[in-house]
Amino acid sequence: MGGLVGRLFSEFGVVIATTVILSGLISLSLTPMLAARLLTTKKAKGRLFDGFERILAASERGYARALDWTTARVGLMLVIGAATMVGTVLIYQLVEKGFIPKVDSGKIDGDTRVPEGTAYADFVAKQNAVVRIIQSDPNVANVESVIGADNTLGNSGRLLIGLKPLDERKGSADEVIQDVRAKVAGIRGITLNLTNPPAIDMGPTASSGSLQFVLQSTDQQKLYAQSDPIMQRIKALPGIQDVHSDLEIRNPEIRVNLHREQAAALGVTAAGLQDTLQSAYGGRKISTIYGDTDQYEVLLQVDPRAQADLNGLDALSFNGNQSPGITAIGTQTSNSSSGTAAVLTAAGGPMVPLRAVADVATGVGPVAINHYASLPAVTLSANLAPGVSLGDATTRISQAMAQTLGKGADASISGTFAGAAQAFENSMKTLPLLLLVTILLIYGVLAILYENALHPLTILTSLPLAGFGALLMLALFGQELNLFSFVGLILLVGLVKKNGIMMIDYALELERSGEEKWRDPRAAMIEAATVRFRPITMTTLAAILGSLPIALGFGAGAEARRPLGIAVVGGLLFSQALTLFLTPAFHIGLARLLQRWRERRGVPTQEATT
């Protein structure tokens, strides 16, 4: 698996594999040595020990009676097993699906946006008004405000909000976001987008918001014309809020249209015109003054008062010697409201006024022309409403876009998810495949060890039961099937299969012992399951108690880990309850089926049992 998901599962696999190898070596070397030295035949005394011993003994007797009843009704147990497998598929369709869970890390990321052409002073005033509202929230500890956060867009800002510790505030990060959104909505001329950062940062995305949908087309004008209706359709979808676009095509601009024939006659080049305008309005470093202890950069640009006056362009003159460089600077008086304008001159050659070779007009245009995968693109960003999973949101958007894109005027426009939503879609395709490969590998290893292709199937009957229990617990506790809980599912595969191995391995050993009383698969299976009941219960209980703190959600960032713990605990509980009955029934049914098949083919009974 590639990308972030591949990196996470690679680390998970290395840790688990290394741990299992080390524990295997210890169990085959250190554990027997310690058992020989420390274990005695004398039973320990004490009320706690005696109490647990009585509970286990009573459980063993009850389990033996129940097992005798269920193994006499193999058909019923197989029907229950088949129903559980169907239920696993159904509940997988119903459980909410996410990607990387959000955590209350004590911080909130915010993005602000004002209409194109808003004066800097107005932007500062509006942003400060937003900051004051945020600071008035009793759950907020501090706010950092930045304007021009995008480096390319002058109408964007950024807010970094720090919350008080959990024990000092009443609301969670998501609740603070909803409260602030409602209050800031009353400020006109500025939009605020707040996001609770996920447990794992996916890195920079095309736009702000937890969900991004990118529209692309080779026809830029049609793309721009259709992007707003598409955005309005996404806004109307339930569970999606703060929908906005990175398309800003109403930014005030000054267009300088060069008359190339006149400019050529006067010796003015397009490169020279561009170079002069860049120096005048963009600023340019032309030298450095070195002092004894410091150095100072010399920047070339016109007076800021002239930059704010359109008539200041009339004071610009260009060198007519076809040399685009600027080598001197002077000033002249202008009748403009700013009073003084700068005149850029060049050494040598006639001076040509701007109006003599170009027309100046005002208009509107895009703040930036964005591209995605080398095509003109518009990114629509949104946040999820409380209680809405990423899987539900992507499904709703996909269904809406399937009805919109590719039809009529939108035929040339395509859409795709980006950022976390794109990674989520990819993970939903690759994670089930990863689980399937895991099961196939386990089956292959067991088939080699048993030198039989059917016994591993009996052992793996516990996996659907564990999957059903894990998904059921996630649904009951309102948790998502996300990247972390999927780690729990794969971990669960390794935990639950040992129950089947402990029973089936001993049952096969009894059947192959040659003793007459174990010739019947049912008798051998009842004996094996009863003997193995205690170690199965102990190992399962240890795994459940080890995962219980994660499932209960203790510690910082517990929201991210809790789905993993719930999946493991739920899967272990359900599989423990049913595997102890379904796995023996499946083994008995399979053994009887094989025995009939061998009898039809004339295989001797002794060979059939071995």
Coordinates of N, CA, C and O in Angstrom, one line a residue, residues 146-311:
V146 N -3.1 36.3 11.6 CA -2.2 36.6 10.5 C -3.0 37.0 9.3 O -4.0 36.3 8.9
I147 N -2.6 38.0 8.6 CA -3.3 38.4 7.3 C -2.3 38.2 6.2 O -1.1 38.5 6.3
G148 N -2.8 37.8 5.0 CA -1.9 37.4 3.9 C -1.2 36.1 4.1 O -0.1 35.9 3.8
A149 N -2.0 35.1 4.7 CA -1.4 33.9 5.1 C -1.0 33.0 3.9 O -0.2 32.1 3.9
D150 N -1.7 33.3 2.7 CA -1.4 32.5 1.5 C -0.2 32.9 0.7 O 0.1 32.3 -0.3
N151 N 0.4 34.1 1.1 CA 1.5 34.6 0.4 C 1.2 35.1 -1.0 O 1.9 35.9 -1.6
T152 N 0.1 34.6 -1.7 CA -0.2 35.0 -3.0 C -1.6 35.7 -3.0 O -1.8 36.4 -4.0
L153 N -2.4 35.5 -2.0 CA -3.7 36.1 -2.0 C -3.7 37.2 -0.9 O -3.5 36.9 0.3
G154 N -4.0 38.4 -1.2 CA -4.1 39.5 -0.3 C -5.4 39.5 0.5 O -5.5 40.4 1.4
N155 N -6.3 38.7 0.1 CA -7.6 38.8 0.8 C -7.9 37.6 1.7 O -9.0 37.2 2.0
S156 N -6.8 36.9 2.1 CA -6.9 35.7 3.0 C -6.2 35.9 4.3 O -5.2 36.6 4.3
G157 N -6.7 35.3 5.3 CA -6.0 35.4 6.6 C -6.0 34.1 7.3 O -6.7 33.1 6.9
R158 N -5.4 34.0 8.4 CA -5.3 32.8 9.2 C -5.4 33.0 10.7 O -4.9 34.1 11.1
L159 N -6.0 32.1 11.4 CA -6.2 32.2 12.8 C -5.7 30.9 13.4 O -6.1 29.8 13.0
L160 N -4.9 31.0 14.4 CA -4.5 29.8 15.2 C -5.0 30.0 16.6 O -4.6 30.9 17.4
I161 N -6.0 29.2 17.0 CA -6.7 29.3 18.2 C -6.2 28.2 19.2 O -6.3 27.0 18.9
G162 N -5.8 28.7 20.4 CA -5.4 27.8 21.4 C -6.5 27.7 22.5 O -7.0 28.7 23.0
L163 N -6.9 26.5 22.9 CA -8.0 26.3 23.9 C -7.4 26.0 25.2 O -6.2 25.6 25.3
K164 N -8.2 26.3 26.2 CA -7.7 26.0 27.6 C -7.7 24.4 27.8 O -8.3 23.7 27.0
P165 N -7.0 24.0 28.8 CA -6.9 22.5 29.1 C -8.3 22.0 29.3 O -9.3 22.7 29.7
L166 N -8.5 20.7 29.0 CA -9.8 20.1 29.1 C -10.5 20.2 30.4 O -11.7 20.4 30.5
D167 N -9.7 20.2 31.5 CA -10.3 20.3 32.8 C -10.7 21.7 33.2 O -11.3 21.9 34.2
E168 N -10.3 22.7 32.3 CA -10.6 24.1 32.6 C -11.7 24.6 31.7 O -12.0 25.8 31.8
R169 N -12.2 23.9 30.7 CA -13.2 24.4 29.8 C -14.4 23.4 29.8 O -14.3 22.3 30.2
K170 N -15.5 24.0 29.4 CA -16.8 23.3 29.4 C -17.1 22.6 28.1 O -17.8 21.6 28.1
G171 N -16.6 23.2 27.0 CA -17.0 22.6 25.7 C -15.8 22.0 25.0 O -14.6 22.3 25.3
S172 N -16.1 21.1 24.1 CA -15.0 20.4 23.3 C -14.7 21.4 22.2 O -15.3 22.4 21.9
A173 N -13.7 21.0 21.4 CA -13.2 21.8 20.3 C -14.3 22.0 19.2 O -14.5 23.0 18.7
D174 N -15.0 20.9 19.0 CA -16.1 21.0 18.0 C -17.2 21.9 18.5 O -17.8 22.6 17.7
E175 N -17.5 21.8 19.8 CA -18.6 22.7 20.3 C -18.1 24.2 20.2 O -19.0 25.1 19.9
V176 N -16.9 24.4 20.5 CA -16.4 25.8 20.4 C -16.5 26.3 18.9 O -16.8 27.5 18.7
I177 N -16.2 25.4 18.0 CA -16.3 25.8 16.6 C -17.7 26.2 16.2 O -17.9 27.3 15.6
Q178 N -18.7 25.4 16.7 CA -20.1 25.8 16.3 C -20.5 27.1 17.0 O -21.2 27.9 16.4
D179 N -20.1 27.3 18.2 CA -20.5 28.6 18.9 C -19.8 29.8 18.2 O -20.5 30.8 18.0
V180 N -18.6 29.7 17.9 CA -17.9 30.8 17.2 C -18.5 31.1 15.8 O -18.7 32.2 15.4
R181 N -18.8 30.0 15.1 CA -19.4 30.2 13.8 C -20.7 31.0 13.8 O -20.9 31.8 13.0
A182 N -21.5 30.7 14.8 CA -22.8 31.4 14.9 C -22.6 32.8 15.2 O -23.3 33.7 14.7
K183 N -21.6 33.2 16.1 CA -21.4 34.6 16.5 C -20.7 35.4 15.3 O -21.1 36.5 15.1
V184 N -19.8 34.8 14.6 CA -19.1 35.5 13.6 C -20.0 35.7 12.3 O -19.7 36.6 11.5
A185 N -21.0 34.9 12.2 CA -21.9 35.0 11.0 C -22.5 36.4 11.0 O -22.9 36.8 9.9
G186 N -22.6 37.1 12.1 CA -23.1 38.4 12.0 C -22.2 39.5 11.5 O -22.7 40.7 11.3
I187 N -21.0 39.2 11.3 CA -20.0 40.2 10.7 C -20.1 40.1 9.2 O -19.7 39.1 8.6
R188 N -20.5 41.2 8.6 CA -20.6 41.2 7.1 C -19.2 41.5 6.5 O -18.4 42.2 7.0
G189 N -19.0 40.9 5.3 CA -17.8 41.2 4.5 C -16.6 40.3 4.9 O -15.5 40.5 4.3
I190 N -16.8 39.3 5.7 CA -15.7 38.4 6.0 C -16.3 37.0 6.3 O -17.4 36.9 6.9
T191 N -15.7 36.0 5.8 CA -16.1 34.6 6.0 C -15.0 33.9 6.9 O -13.8 34.1 6.7
L192 N -15.5 33.1 7.8 CA -14.5 32.3 8.7 C -14.8 30.9 8.5 O -15.9 30.4 8.6
N193 N -13.7 30.1 8.4 CA -13.7 28.7 8.3 C -12.9 28.1 9.4 O -11.7 28.3 9.4
L194 N -13.5 27.3 10.3 CA -12.8 26.7 11.4 C -12.7 25.2 11.3 O -13.8 24.6 10.9
T195 N -11.6 24.6 11.5 CA -11.5 23.2 11.5 C -10.8 22.7 12.7 O -9.8 23.3 13.2
N196 N -11.2 21.5 13.1 CA -10.6 20.8 14.2 C -9.6 19.8 13.6 O -10.0 18.9 12.9
P197 N -8.3 20.0 13.7 CA -7.3 19.2 13.0 C -7.4 17.8 13.4 O -7.6 17.4 14.5
P198 N -7.2 16.9 12.4 CA -7.3 15.4 12.7 C -6.0 15.0 13.5 O -5.1 15.7 13.7
A199 N -6.1 13.7 13.8 CA -5.0 13.1 14.6 C -3.7 13.0 13.8 O -2.6 13.2 14.4
I200 N -3.8 12.9 12.5 CA -2.7 12.8 11.6 C -2.8 13.9 10.6 O -3.9 13.9 9.8
D201 N -1.9 14.8 10.4 CA -2.0 15.8 9.4 C -1.7 15.3 8.1 O -0.6 14.7 7.8
M202 N -2.6 15.5 7.1 CA -2.4 15.0 5.7 C -1.5 15.9 4.9 O -1.2 15.7 3.8
G203 N -1.1 17.0 5.6 CA -0.2 18.0 4.8 C -1.1 19.0 4.1 O -2.3 19.0 4.2
P204 N -0.4 19.9 3.4 CA -1.2 21.0 2.7 C -2.1 20.5 1.7 O -1.8 19.6 1.0
T205 N -3.2 21.1 1.6 CA -4.2 20.7 0.6 C -4.5 21.9 -0.3 O -4.0 23.0 -0.1
A206 N -5.3 21.7 -1.4 CA -5.6 22.8 -2.3 C -6.3 24.0 -1.7 O -6.2 25.1 -2.2
S207 N -7.0 23.7 -0.7 CA -7.8 24.8 0.0 C -8.1 24.4 1.4 O -7.8 23.3 1.8
S208 N -8.6 25.4 2.2 CA -9.0 25.1 3.5 C -10.2 24.3 3.6 O -11.0 24.2 2.7
G209 N -10.4 23.6 4.8 CA -11.6 22.8 4.9 C -11.2 21.3 5.0 O -10.2 20.9 4.5
S210 N -12.0 20.5 5.7 CA -11.6 19.1 5.9 C -12.0 18.3 4.7 O -11.6 17.1 4.7
L211 N -12.7 18.8 3.8 CA -13.1 18.0 2.6 C -12.9 18.9 1.4 O -13.4 20.1 1.3
Q212 N -12.2 18.4 0.4 CA -12.0 19.2 -0.9 C -12.5 18.4 -2.1 O -12.3 17.2 -2.2
F213 N -13.2 19.1 -3.0 CA -13.6 18.5 -4.2 C -13.1 19.4 -5.3 O -13.4 20.6 -5.4
V214 N -12.4 18.9 -6.3 CA -11.7 19.7 -7.3 C -12.5 19.5 -8.6 O -12.7 18.4 -9.1
L215 N -12.8 20.6 -9.2 CA -13.4 20.7 -10.6 C -12.4 21.0 -11.6 O -11.6 21.9 -11.4
Q216 N -12.3 20.3 -12.7 CA -11.3 20.5 -13.7 C -12.0 20.6 -15.1 O -13.0 19.9 -15.3
S217 N -11.3 21.3 -16.0 CA -11.8 21.4 -17.4 C -10.7 22.0 -18.3 O -10.0 22.9 -17.8
T218 N -10.7 21.6 -19.5 CA -9.8 22.3 -20.5 C -10.4 23.6 -20.9 O -9.6 24.5 -21.4
D219 N -11.7 23.8 -20.7 CA -12.3 25.1 -21.0 C -12.4 25.9 -19.8 O -13.3 25.8 -18.9
Q220 N -11.5 26.9 -19.6 CA -11.4 27.7 -18.4 C -12.6 28.5 -18.1 O -13.1 28.6 -17.0
Q221 N -13.2 29.1 -19.2 CA -14.3 30.0 -19.0 C -15.5 29.2 -18.6 O -16.3 29.7 -17.8
K222 N -15.7 28.1 -19.2 CA -16.9 27.3 -18.9 C -16.7 26.7 -17.4 O -17.7 26.6 -16.7
L223 N -15.5 26.4 -17.0 CA -15.3 25.9 -15.7 C -15.6 27.0 -14.7 O -16.3 26.8 -13.7
Y224 N -15.2 28.2 -14.9 CA -15.5 29.3 -14.0 C -17.0 29.6 -14.0 O -17.5 29.9 -12.9
A225 N -17.7 29.5 -15.1 CA -19.1 29.8 -15.2 C -19.9 28.8 -14.4 O -20.9 29.1 -13.8
Q226 N -19.5 27.5 -14.5 CA -20.3 26.5 -13.8 C -19.9 26.1 -12.4 O -20.6 25.4 -11.7
S227 N -18.8 26.7 -11.9 CA -18.3 26.3 -10.6 C -19.3 26.8 -9.5 O -19.5 26.1 -8.5
D228 N -19.8 28.0 -9.7 CA -20.7 28.5 -8.6 C -22.0 27.8 -8.5 O -22.4 27.4 -7.4
P229 N -22.7 27.4 -9.7 CA -23.9 26.6 -9.5 C -23.6 25.2 -8.9 O -24.4 24.7 -8.1
I230 N -22.4 24.6 -9.2 CA -22.1 23.4 -8.6 C -21.8 23.5 -7.1 O -22.2 22.7 -6.3
M231 N -21.2 24.7 -6.7 CA -21.0 24.9 -5.3 C -22.3 25.1 -4.5 O -22.5 24.6 -3.4
Q232 N -23.2 25.8 -5.2 CA -24.5 26.0 -4.5 C -25.3 24.6 -4.3 O -26.0 24.4 -3.3
R233 N -25.0 23.7 -5.3 CA -25.7 22.4 -5.1 C -25.1 21.6 -3.9 O -25.8 20.9 -3.2
I234 N -23.7 21.7 -3.8 CA -23.1 21.1 -2.6 C -23.5 21.7 -1.3 O -23.7 21.0 -0.3
K235 N -23.7 23.0 -1.3 CA -24.2 23.7 -0.1 C -25.5 23.2 0.3 O -25.8 23.2 1.5
A236 N -26.4 22.8 -0.6 CA -27.7 22.3 -0.3 C -27.7 20.9 0.3 O -28.8 20.5 0.8
L237 N -26.6 20.2 0.2 CA -26.6 18.8 0.7 C -26.6 18.9 2.3 O -25.9 19.7 2.9
P238 N -27.3 18.0 2.9 CA -27.3 17.9 4.4 C -26.0 17.4 4.9 O -25.3 16.6 4.3
G239 N -25.6 18.0 6.1 CA -24.4 17.5 6.8 C -23.2 18.1 6.3 O -22.1 17.8 6.8
I240 N -23.2 19.1 5.4 CA -22.1 19.8 4.9 C -22.2 21.3 5.1 O -23.2 21.9 4.8
Q241 N -21.2 21.9 5.7 CA -21.2 23.3 6.0 C -19.9 24.0 5.6 O -19.0 23.3 5.3
D242 N -19.9 25.3 5.7 CA -18.8 26.1 5.4 C -18.3 25.9 3.9 O -17.0 25.8 3.7
V243 N -19.2 25.7 3.0 CA -18.7 25.5 1.6 C -18.3 26.7 1.0 O -18.9 27.8 1.0
H244 N -17.1 26.7 0.4 CA -16.5 27.9 -0.3 C -15.6 27.4 -1.4 O -15.2 26.3 -1.4
S245 N -15.3 28.4 -2.2 CA -14.5 28.1 -3.4 C -13.2 28.9 -3.4 O -13.2 30.1 -2.9
D246 N -12.2 28.4 -4.0 CA -10.9 29.2 -4.2 C -10.9 30.0 -5.4 O -9.9 30.7 -5.7
L247 N -12.1 30.0 -6.2 CA -12.2 30.8 -7.4 C -12.6 32.2 -7.0 O -13.6 32.5 -6.4
E248 N -11.7 33.2 -7.3 CA -12.0 34.6 -7.0 C -11.6 35.4 -8.3 O -10.4 35.6 -8.6
I249 N -12.6 35.7 -9.1 CA -12.4 36.3 -10.4 C -12.9 37.8 -10.4 O -13.0 38.3 -11.5
R250 N -13.2 38.3 -9.3 CA -13.7 39.7 -9.3 C -12.7 40.6 -8.6 O -13.1 41.6 -7.9
N251 N -11.4 40.3 -8.7 CA -10.4 41.1 -8.0 C -10.1 42.3 -8.9 O -9.8 42.2 -10.1
P252 N -10.2 43.6 -8.4 CA -10.0 44.8 -9.2 C -8.5 44.7 -9.7 O -7.6 44.4 -9.0
E253 N -8.4 45.1 -11.0 CA -7.1 45.1 -11.6 C -6.9 46.2 -12.7 O -7.9 46.7 -13.1
I254 N -5.7 46.6 -12.9 CA -5.4 47.6 -14.0 C -4.8 46.9 -15.1 O -3.8 46.1 -15.0
R255 N -5.3 47.0 -16.3 CA -4.9 46.3 -17.5 C -4.1 47.3 -18.4 O -4.6 48.4 -18.8
V256 N -2.9 47.0 -18.7 CA -2.0 47.8 -19.6 C -1.9 47.1 -20.9 O -1.3 46.0 -21.0
N257 N -2.6 47.6 -21.9 CA -2.7 47.0 -23.3 C -1.6 47.7 -24.2 O -1.8 48.9 -24.5
L258 N -0.6 47.0 -24.5 CA 0.5 47.6 -25.3 C 0.1 47.6 -26.8 O -0.3 46.6 -27.3
H259 N 0.3 48.8 -27.4 CA 0.2 48.9 -28.9 C 1.6 48.5 -29.5 O 2.5 49.4 -29.5
R260 N 1.7 47.3 -30.0 CA 3.0 46.8 -30.3 C 3.6 47.6 -31.5 O 4.9 47.8 -31.5
E261 N 2.8 48.0 -32.5 CA 3.4 48.7 -33.6 C 3.9 50.0 -33.2 O 5.1 50.4 -33.6
Q262 N 3.2 50.8 -32.4 CA 3.7 52.1 -31.9 C 4.9 51.9 -31.0 O 5.8 52.7 -31.1
A263 N 4.8 50.9 -30.2 CA 6.0 50.7 -29.3 C 7.2 50.3 -30.0 O 8.3 50.8 -29.7
A264 N 7.1 49.5 -31.1 CA 8.2 49.1 -31.9 C 8.8 50.3 -32.6 O 10.0 50.5 -32.7
A265 N 7.9 51.2 -33.1 CA 8.4 52.4 -33.8 C 9.2 53.3 -32.8 O 10.2 54.0 -33.3
L266 N 8.8 53.3 -31.6 CA 9.5 54.2 -30.6 C 10.6 53.5 -29.8 O 11.2 54.1 -28.9
G267 N 10.8 52.2 -30.2 CA 11.9 51.5 -29.5 C 11.6 50.9 -28.2 O 12.5 50.6 -27.4
V268 N 10.3 50.8 -27.8 CA 9.9 50.2 -26.5 C 9.5 48.8 -26.7 O 8.7 48.4 -27.6
T269 N 10.0 47.9 -25.9 CA 9.7 46.5 -26.0 C 8.7 46.1 -24.9 O 8.6 46.7 -23.8
A270 N 8.0 45.0 -25.1 CA 7.1 44.4 -24.1 C 7.9 44.1 -22.8 O 7.4 44.3 -21.7
A271 N 9.1 43.5 -23.0 CA 9.9 43.2 -21.8 C 10.3 44.4 -21.1 O 10.3 44.4 -19.8
G272 N 10.6 45.5 -21.8 CA 11.0 46.7 -21.1 C 9.8 47.3 -20.3 O 10.0 47.8 -19.2
L273 N 8.6 47.2 -20.9 CA 7.4 47.7 -20.2 C 7.1 46.9 -18.9 O 6.9 47.4 -17.9
Q274 N 7.2 45.6 -19.1 CA 7.0 44.7 -17.9 C 8.0 44.9 -16.8 O 7.7 44.9 -15.6
D275 N 9.3 45.1 -17.2 CA 10.3 45.3 -16.3 C 10.1 46.6 -15.5 O 10.3 46.6 -14.3
T276 N 9.7 47.6 -16.2 CA 9.5 48.9 -15.5 C 8.3 48.9 -14.5 O 8.4 49.4 -13.4
L277 N 7.2 48.3 -15.0 CA 6.1 48.1 -14.1 C 6.4 47.3 -12.9 O 5.9 47.6 -11.8
Q278 N 7.2 46.3 -13.1 CA 7.6 45.4 -11.9 C 8.4 46.2 -10.9 O 8.2 46.1 -9.7
S279 N 9.3 47.0 -11.4 CA 10.1 47.8 -10.6 C 9.3 48.9 -9.8 O 9.5 49.2 -8.7
A280 N 8.3 49.5 -10.5 CA 7.5 50.5 -9.9 C 6.6 50.1 -8.9 O 6.4 50.7 -7.8
Y281 N 5.9 48.9 -9.1 CA 4.8 48.5 -8.3 C 5.1 47.2 -7.5 O 4.5 47.0 -6.5
G282 N 6.0 46.4 -8.0 CA 6.3 45.2 -7.3 C 7.5 45.3 -6.4 O 7.7 44.5 -5.5
G283 N 8.4 46.3 -6.7 CA 9.6 46.5 -5.9 C 10.7 45.5 -6.4 O 10.4 44.4 -6.9
R284 N 11.9 46.0 -6.4 CA 13.0 45.2 -6.8 C 14.3 45.6 -6.0 O 14.6 46.8 -5.8
K285 N 15.0 44.6 -5.7 CA 16.3 44.8 -5.0 C 17.4 45.2 -6.0 O 17.6 44.4 -7.0
I286 N 18.0 46.4 -5.9 CA 19.0 46.8 -6.9 C 20.4 46.9 -6.3 O 21.3 47.0 -7.1
S287 N 20.5 46.9 -5.0 CA 21.8 47.0 -4.4 C 21.8 46.6 -3.0 O 20.7 46.4 -2.4
T288 N 22.9 46.6 -2.4 CA 23.1 46.3 -0.9 C 24.1 47.2 -0.4 O 25.2 47.4 -0.9
I289 N 23.8 47.9 0.7 CA 24.7 48.8 1.4 C 25.3 48.1 2.6 O 24.6 47.6 3.4
Y290 N 26.6 47.9 2.6 CA 27.3 47.2 3.6 C 27.9 48.2 4.7 O 28.6 49.1 4.3
G291 N 27.5 48.0 5.9 CA 28.0 48.8 7.0 C 29.1 48.1 7.8 O 29.5 46.9 7.4
D292 N 29.5 48.6 8.9 CA 30.5 48.0 9.7 C 30.0 46.7 10.4 O 30.7 45.7 10.5
T293 N 28.7 46.8 10.8 CA 28.1 45.7 11.6 C 26.8 45.2 11.0 O 26.3 44.2 11.5
D294 N 26.4 45.8 9.9 CA 25.1 45.3 9.3 C 25.1 45.6 7.8 O 26.0 46.3 7.3
Q295 N 24.1 45.2 7.1 CA 23.9 45.5 5.7 C 22.5 45.8 5.4 O 21.5 45.3 6.1
Y296 N 22.2 46.6 4.4 CA 20.9 47.1 4.1 C 20.6 46.9 2.6 O 21.4 47.2 1.8
E297 N 19.4 46.3 2.4 CA 19.0 46.1 1.0 C 18.4 47.4 0.4 O 17.6 48.1 1.1
V298 N 18.8 47.7 -0.8 CA 18.2 48.9 -1.5 C 17.1 48.4 -2.4 O 17.4 47.6 -3.4
L299 N 15.9 48.9 -2.2 CA 14.7 48.4 -2.9 C 14.2 49.6 -3.8 O 14.1 50.7 -3.4
L300 N 13.9 49.3 -5.1 CA 13.4 50.3 -6.0 C 11.9 50.1 -6.2 O 11.4 49.1 -6.5
Q301 N 11.2 51.2 -6.0 CA 9.7 51.3 -6.3 C 9.3 52.7 -6.2 O 10.0 53.6 -5.7
V302 N 8.1 53.0 -6.7 CA 7.6 54.4 -6.7 C 7.1 54.7 -5.3 O 6.9 53.8 -4.5
D303 N 6.8 55.9 -5.0 CA 6.3 56.4 -3.8 C 4.9 55.6 -3.5 O 4.1 55.6 -4.4
P304 N 4.7 55.1 -2.3 CA 3.4 54.4 -2.0 C 2.2 55.2 -2.3 O 1.2 54.7 -2.7
R305 N 2.3 56.6 -2.2 CA 1.1 57.4 -2.4 C 0.8 57.4 -3.9 O -0.3 57.4 -4.3
A306 N 1.8 57.3 -4.8 CA 1.6 57.2 -6.2 C 1.1 55.8 -6.6 O 0.3 55.7 -7.6
Q307 N 1.4 54.8 -5.9 CA 0.9 53.4 -6.2 C -0.6 53.3 -6.0 O -1.2 52.6 -6.7
A308 N -1.1 54.1 -5.1 CA -2.5 54.1 -4.8 C -3.4 54.9 -5.8 O -4.6 55.0 -5.7
D309 N -2.7 55.7 -6.7 CA -3.4 56.6 -7.6 C -3.2 56.1 -9.0 O -2.1 55.9 -9.5
L310 N -4.3 55.9 -9.7 CA -4.3 55.4 -11.1 C -3.6 56.4 -12.0 O -2.9 56.0 -12.9
N311 N -3.7 57.7 -11.7 CA -3.1 58.7 -12.5 C -1.6 58.7 -12.4 O -0.9 59.3 -13.2

